[in-house]
PDB file of C-alpha atoms in Angstrom:
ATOM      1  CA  UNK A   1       0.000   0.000   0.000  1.00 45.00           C
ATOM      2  CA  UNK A   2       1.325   3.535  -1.341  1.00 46.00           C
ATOM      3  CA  UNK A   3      -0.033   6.754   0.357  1.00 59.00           C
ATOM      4  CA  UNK A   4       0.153   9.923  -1.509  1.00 64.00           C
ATOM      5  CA  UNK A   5       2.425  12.675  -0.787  1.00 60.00           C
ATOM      6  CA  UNK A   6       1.104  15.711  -2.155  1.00 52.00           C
ATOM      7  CA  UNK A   7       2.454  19.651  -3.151  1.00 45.00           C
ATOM      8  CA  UNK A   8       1.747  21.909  -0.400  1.00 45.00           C
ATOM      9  CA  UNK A   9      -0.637  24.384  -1.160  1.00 44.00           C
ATOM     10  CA  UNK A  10      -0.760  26.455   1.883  1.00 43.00           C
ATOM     11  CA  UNK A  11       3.315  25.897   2.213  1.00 43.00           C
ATOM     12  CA  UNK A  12       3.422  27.498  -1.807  1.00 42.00           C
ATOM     13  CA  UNK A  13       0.445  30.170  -0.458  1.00 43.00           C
ATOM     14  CA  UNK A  14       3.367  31.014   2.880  1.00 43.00           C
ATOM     15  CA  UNK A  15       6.547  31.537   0.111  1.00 43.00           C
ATOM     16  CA  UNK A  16       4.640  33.250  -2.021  1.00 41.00           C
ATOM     17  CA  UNK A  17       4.307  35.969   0.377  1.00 43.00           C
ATOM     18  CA  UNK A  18       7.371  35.724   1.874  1.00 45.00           C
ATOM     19  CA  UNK A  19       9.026  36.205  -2.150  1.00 42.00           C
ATOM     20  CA  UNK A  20       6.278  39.271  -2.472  1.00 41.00           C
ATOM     21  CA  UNK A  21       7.382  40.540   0.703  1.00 45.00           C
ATOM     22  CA  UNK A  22      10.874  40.013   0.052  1.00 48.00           C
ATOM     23  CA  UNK A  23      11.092  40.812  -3.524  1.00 43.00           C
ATOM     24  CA  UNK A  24      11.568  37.163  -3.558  1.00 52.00           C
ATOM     25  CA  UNK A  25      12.911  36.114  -6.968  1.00 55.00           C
ATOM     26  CA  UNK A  26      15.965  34.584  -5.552  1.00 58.00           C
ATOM     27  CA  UNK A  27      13.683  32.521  -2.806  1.00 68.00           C
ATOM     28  CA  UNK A  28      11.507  31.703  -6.169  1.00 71.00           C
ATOM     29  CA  UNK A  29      15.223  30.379  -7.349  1.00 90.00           C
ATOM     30  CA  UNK A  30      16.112  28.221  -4.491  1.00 92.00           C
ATOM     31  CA  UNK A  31      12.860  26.335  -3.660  1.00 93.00           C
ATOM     32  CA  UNK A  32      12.359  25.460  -7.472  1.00 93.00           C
ATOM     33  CA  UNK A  33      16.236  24.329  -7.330  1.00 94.00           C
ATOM     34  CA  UNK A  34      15.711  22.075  -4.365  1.00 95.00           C
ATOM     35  CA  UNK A  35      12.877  20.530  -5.451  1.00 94.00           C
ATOM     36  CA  UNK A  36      14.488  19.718  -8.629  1.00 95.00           C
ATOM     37  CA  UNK A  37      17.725  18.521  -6.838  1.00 95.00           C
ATOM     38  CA  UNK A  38      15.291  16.041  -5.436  1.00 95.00           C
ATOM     39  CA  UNK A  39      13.456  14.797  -8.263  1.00 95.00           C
ATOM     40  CA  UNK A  40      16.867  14.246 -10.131  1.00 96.00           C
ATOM     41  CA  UNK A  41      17.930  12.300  -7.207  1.00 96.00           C
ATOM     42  CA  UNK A  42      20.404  14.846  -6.225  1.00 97.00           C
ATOM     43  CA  UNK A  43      19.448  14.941  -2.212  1.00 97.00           C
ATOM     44  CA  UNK A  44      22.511  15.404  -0.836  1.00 97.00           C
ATOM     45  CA  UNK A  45      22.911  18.083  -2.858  1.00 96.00           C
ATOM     46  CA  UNK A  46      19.249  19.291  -2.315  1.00 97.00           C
ATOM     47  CA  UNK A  47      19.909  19.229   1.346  1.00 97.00           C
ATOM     48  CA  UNK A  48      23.017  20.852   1.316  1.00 97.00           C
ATOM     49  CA  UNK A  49      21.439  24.139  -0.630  1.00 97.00           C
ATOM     50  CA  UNK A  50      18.539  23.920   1.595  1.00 97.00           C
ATOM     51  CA  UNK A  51      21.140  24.139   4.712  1.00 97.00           C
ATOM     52  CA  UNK A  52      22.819  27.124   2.817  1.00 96.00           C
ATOM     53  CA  UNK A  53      19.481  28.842   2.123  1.00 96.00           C
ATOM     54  CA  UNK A  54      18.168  27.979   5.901  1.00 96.00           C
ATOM     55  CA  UNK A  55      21.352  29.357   7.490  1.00 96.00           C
ATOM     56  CA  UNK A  56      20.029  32.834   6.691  1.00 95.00           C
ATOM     57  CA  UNK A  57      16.559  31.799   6.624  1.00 93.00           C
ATOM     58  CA  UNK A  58      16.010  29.611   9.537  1.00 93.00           C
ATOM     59  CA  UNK A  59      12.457  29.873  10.224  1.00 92.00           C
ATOM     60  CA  UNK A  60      11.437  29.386   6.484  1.00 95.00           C
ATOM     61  CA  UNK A  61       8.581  26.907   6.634  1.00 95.00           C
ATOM     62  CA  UNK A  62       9.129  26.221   3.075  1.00 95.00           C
ATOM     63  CA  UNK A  63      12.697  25.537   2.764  1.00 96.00           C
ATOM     64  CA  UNK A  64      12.230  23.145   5.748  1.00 97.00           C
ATOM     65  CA  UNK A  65       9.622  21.653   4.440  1.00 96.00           C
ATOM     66  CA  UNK A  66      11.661  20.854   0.918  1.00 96.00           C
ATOM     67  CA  UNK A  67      14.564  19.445   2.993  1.00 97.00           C
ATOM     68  CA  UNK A  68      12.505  17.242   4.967  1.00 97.00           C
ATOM     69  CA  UNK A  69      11.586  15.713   1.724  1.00 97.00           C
ATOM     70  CA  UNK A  70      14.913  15.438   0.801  1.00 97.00           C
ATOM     71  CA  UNK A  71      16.069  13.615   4.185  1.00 98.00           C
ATOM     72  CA  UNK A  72      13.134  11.247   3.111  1.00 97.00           C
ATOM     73  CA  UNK A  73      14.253  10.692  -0.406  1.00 96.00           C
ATOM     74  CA  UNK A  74      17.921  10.536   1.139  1.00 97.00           C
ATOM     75  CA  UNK A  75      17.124   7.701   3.710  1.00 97.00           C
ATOM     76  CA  UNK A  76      17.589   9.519   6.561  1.00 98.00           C
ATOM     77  CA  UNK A  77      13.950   8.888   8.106  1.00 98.00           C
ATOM     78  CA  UNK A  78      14.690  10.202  11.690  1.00 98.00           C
ATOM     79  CA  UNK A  79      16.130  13.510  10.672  1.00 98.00           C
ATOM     80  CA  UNK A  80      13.170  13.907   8.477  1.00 98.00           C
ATOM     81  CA  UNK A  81      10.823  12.840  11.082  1.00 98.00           C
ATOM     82  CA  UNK A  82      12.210  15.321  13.441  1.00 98.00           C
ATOM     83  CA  UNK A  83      11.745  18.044  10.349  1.00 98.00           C
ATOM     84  CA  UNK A  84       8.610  17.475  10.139  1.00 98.00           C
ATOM     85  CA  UNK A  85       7.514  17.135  13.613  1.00 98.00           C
ATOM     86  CA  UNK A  86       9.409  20.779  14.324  1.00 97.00           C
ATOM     87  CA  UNK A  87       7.570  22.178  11.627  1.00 97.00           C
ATOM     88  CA  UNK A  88       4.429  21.037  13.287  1.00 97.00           C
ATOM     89  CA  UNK A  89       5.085  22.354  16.600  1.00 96.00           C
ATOM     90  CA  UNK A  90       6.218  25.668  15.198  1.00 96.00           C
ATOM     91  CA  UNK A  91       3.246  25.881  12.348  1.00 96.00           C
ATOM     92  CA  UNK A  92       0.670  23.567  13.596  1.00 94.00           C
ATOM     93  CA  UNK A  93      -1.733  24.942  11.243  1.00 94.00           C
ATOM     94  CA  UNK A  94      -0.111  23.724   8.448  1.00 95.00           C
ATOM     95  CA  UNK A  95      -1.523  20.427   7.188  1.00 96.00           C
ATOM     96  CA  UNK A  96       1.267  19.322   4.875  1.00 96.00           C
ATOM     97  CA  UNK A  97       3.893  18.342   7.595  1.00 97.00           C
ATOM     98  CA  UNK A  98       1.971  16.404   9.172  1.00 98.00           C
ATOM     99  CA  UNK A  99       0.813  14.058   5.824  1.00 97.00           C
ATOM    100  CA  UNK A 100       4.494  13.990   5.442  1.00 97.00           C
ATOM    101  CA  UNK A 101       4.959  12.308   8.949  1.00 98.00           C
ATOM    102  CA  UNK A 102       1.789  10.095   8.381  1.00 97.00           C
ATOM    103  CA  UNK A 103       3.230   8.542   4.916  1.00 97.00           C
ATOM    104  CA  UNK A 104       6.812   7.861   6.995  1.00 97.00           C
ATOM    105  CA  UNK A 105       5.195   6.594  10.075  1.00 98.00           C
ATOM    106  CA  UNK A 106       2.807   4.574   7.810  1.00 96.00           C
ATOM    107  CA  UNK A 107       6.029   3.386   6.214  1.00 95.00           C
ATOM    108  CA  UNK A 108       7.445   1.667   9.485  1.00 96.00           C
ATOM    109  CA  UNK A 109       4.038   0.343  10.590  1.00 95.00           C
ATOM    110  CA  UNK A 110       3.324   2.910  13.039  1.00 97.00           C
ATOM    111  CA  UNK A 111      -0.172   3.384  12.145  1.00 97.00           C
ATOM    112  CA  UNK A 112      -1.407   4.585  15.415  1.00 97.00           C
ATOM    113  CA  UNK A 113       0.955   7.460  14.865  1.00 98.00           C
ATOM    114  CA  UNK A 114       0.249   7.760  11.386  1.00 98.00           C
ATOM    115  CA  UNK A 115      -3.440   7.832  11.587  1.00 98.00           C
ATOM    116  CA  UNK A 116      -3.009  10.536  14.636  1.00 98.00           C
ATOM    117  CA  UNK A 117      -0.778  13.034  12.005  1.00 98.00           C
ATOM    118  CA  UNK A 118      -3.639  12.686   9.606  1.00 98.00           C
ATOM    119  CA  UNK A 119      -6.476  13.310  11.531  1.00 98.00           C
ATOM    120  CA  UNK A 120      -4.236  16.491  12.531  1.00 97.00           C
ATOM    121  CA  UNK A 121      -3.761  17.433   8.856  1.00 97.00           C
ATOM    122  CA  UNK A 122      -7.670  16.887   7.798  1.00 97.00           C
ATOM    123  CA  UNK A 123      -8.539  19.092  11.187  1.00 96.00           C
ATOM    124  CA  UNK A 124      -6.305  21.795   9.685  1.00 94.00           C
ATOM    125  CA  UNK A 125      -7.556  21.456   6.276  1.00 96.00           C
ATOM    126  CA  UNK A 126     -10.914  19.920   5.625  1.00 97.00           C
ATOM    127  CA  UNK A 127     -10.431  19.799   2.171  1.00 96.00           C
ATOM    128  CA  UNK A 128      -7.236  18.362   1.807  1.00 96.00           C
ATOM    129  CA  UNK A 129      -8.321  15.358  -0.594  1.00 96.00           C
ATOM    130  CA  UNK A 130      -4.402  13.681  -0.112  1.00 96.00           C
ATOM    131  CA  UNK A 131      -4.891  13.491   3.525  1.00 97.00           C
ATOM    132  CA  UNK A 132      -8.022  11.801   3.196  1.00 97.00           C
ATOM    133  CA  UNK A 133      -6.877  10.116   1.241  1.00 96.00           C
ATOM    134  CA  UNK A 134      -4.149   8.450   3.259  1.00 96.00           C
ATOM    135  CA  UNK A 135      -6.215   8.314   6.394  1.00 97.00           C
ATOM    136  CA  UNK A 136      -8.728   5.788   4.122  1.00 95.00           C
ATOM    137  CA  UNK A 137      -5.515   3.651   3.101  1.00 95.00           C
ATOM    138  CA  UNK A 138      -4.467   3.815   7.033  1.00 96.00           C
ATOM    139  CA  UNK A 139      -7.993   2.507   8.277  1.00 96.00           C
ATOM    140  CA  UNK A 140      -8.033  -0.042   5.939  1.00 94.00           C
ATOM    141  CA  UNK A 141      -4.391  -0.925   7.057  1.00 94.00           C
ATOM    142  CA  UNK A 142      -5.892  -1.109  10.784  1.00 95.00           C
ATOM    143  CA  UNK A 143      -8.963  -3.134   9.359  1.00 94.00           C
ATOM    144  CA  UNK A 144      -7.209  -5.314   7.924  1.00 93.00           C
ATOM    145  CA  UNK A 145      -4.830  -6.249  10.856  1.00 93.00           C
ATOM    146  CA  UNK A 146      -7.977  -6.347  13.437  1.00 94.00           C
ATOM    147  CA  UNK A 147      -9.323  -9.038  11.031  1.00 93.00           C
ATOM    148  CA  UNK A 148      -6.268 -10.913  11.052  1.00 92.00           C
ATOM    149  CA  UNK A 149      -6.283 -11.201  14.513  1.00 94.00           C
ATOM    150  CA  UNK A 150      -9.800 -11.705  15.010  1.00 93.00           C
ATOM    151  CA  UNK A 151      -9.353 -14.812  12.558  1.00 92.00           C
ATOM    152  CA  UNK A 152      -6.106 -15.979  14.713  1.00 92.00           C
ATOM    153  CA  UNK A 153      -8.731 -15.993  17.859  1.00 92.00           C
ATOM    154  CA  UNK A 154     -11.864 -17.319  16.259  1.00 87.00           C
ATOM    155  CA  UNK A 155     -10.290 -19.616  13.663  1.00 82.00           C
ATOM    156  CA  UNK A 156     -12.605 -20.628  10.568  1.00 85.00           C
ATOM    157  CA  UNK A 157     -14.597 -18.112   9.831  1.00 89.00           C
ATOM    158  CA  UNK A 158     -15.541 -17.293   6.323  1.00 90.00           C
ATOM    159  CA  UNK A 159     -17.165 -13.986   7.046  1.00 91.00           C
ATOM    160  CA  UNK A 160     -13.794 -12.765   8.006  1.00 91.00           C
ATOM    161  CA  UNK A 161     -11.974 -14.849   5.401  1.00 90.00           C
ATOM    162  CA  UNK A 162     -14.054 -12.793   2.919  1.00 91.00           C
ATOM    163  CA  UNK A 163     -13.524  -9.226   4.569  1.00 91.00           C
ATOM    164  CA  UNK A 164      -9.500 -10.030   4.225  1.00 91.00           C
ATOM    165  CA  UNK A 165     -10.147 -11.184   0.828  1.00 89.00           C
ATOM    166  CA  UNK A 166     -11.780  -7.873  -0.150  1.00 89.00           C
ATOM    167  CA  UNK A 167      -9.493  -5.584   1.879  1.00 88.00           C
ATOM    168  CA  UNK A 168      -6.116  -7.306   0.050  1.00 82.00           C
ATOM    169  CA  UNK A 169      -7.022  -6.434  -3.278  1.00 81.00           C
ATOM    170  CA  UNK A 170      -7.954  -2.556  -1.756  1.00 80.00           C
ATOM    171  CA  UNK A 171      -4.397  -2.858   0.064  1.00 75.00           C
ATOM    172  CA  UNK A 172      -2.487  -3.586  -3.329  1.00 70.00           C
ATOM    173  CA  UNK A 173      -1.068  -0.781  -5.392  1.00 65.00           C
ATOM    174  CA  UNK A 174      -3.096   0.327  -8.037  1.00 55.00           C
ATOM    175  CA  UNK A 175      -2.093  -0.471 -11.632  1.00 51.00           C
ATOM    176  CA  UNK A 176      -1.559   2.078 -14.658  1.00 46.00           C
TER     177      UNK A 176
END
């Protein structure tokens, strides 16, 4: 099971006023060239620019934001979970950081955790479709292990055999 990560719209809505306020083209410069450093596979590189842009710029939701994704794409889970989880406690309005946290907790099996994150992200943005996304895929993820154990305890039961059936072709990645 894949959960979706998704572009932050209220983290673009935050640097675009900071660039208006700032004059910003050279902000404009460095988030694009982060994100790109990550989509080329380039983290360490990505993370090293966003240091460089953060040392002047430390409270930059943004920039943090782009490096946590880079610590992801770089392996380095725990840094990025303690990105993320900063960026929460300093902008806990923002939903974004805390779908980021929910698709790494998810990740390790944490799904307590991970469901927790999301239900913080859809409380600080109803209409955040990823989120809701994610929190269906980490339900079902829950579902299906209560079922499991349920059929450990009651043995042959073909009700539940059924409702595993159904939820492990739901659980699979989709197909293009």
């Amino acid at each position: 099971m894949f959960m979706r990560r998704s572009p932050s719209s209220a983290l673009r809505a935050l640097a675009v006023a900071a660039l208006l306020a700032a004059g910003g083209a050279a902000q404009a410069d460095d988030y694009s060239d982060v994100a790109k450093l990550v989509r080329v596979g380039k983290t360490a590189d990505a993370i090293a620019k966003a240091d460089q842009y953060l040392a002047s710029n430390q409270r930059d939701p943004q920039m943090r934001f782009l490096k946590g994704t880079a610590l992801v794409a770089a392996g380095r889970t725990e840094e990025a979970i303690a990105t993320f989880t900063l960026l929460t406690e300093e902008y806990p309005e923002l939903p974004e950081p805390y779908n980021n946290l929910a698709v790494i907790y998810a990740g390790q099996n944490r799904l307590d955790q991970a469901r927790n994150a999301l239900e913080m992200a859809v409380r600080n943005n109803p209409n955040y479709g990823v989120a809701h996304e994610n929190l269906g895929d980490i339900y079902t993820r829950l579902a299906q292990q209560s079922y499991t154990r349920s059929l450990q305890l009651s043995g042959n039961n073909a009700a539940l055999k059924l409702k595993l059936s159904t939820l492990g072709g739901v659980l699979q990645p989709a197909t293009k």
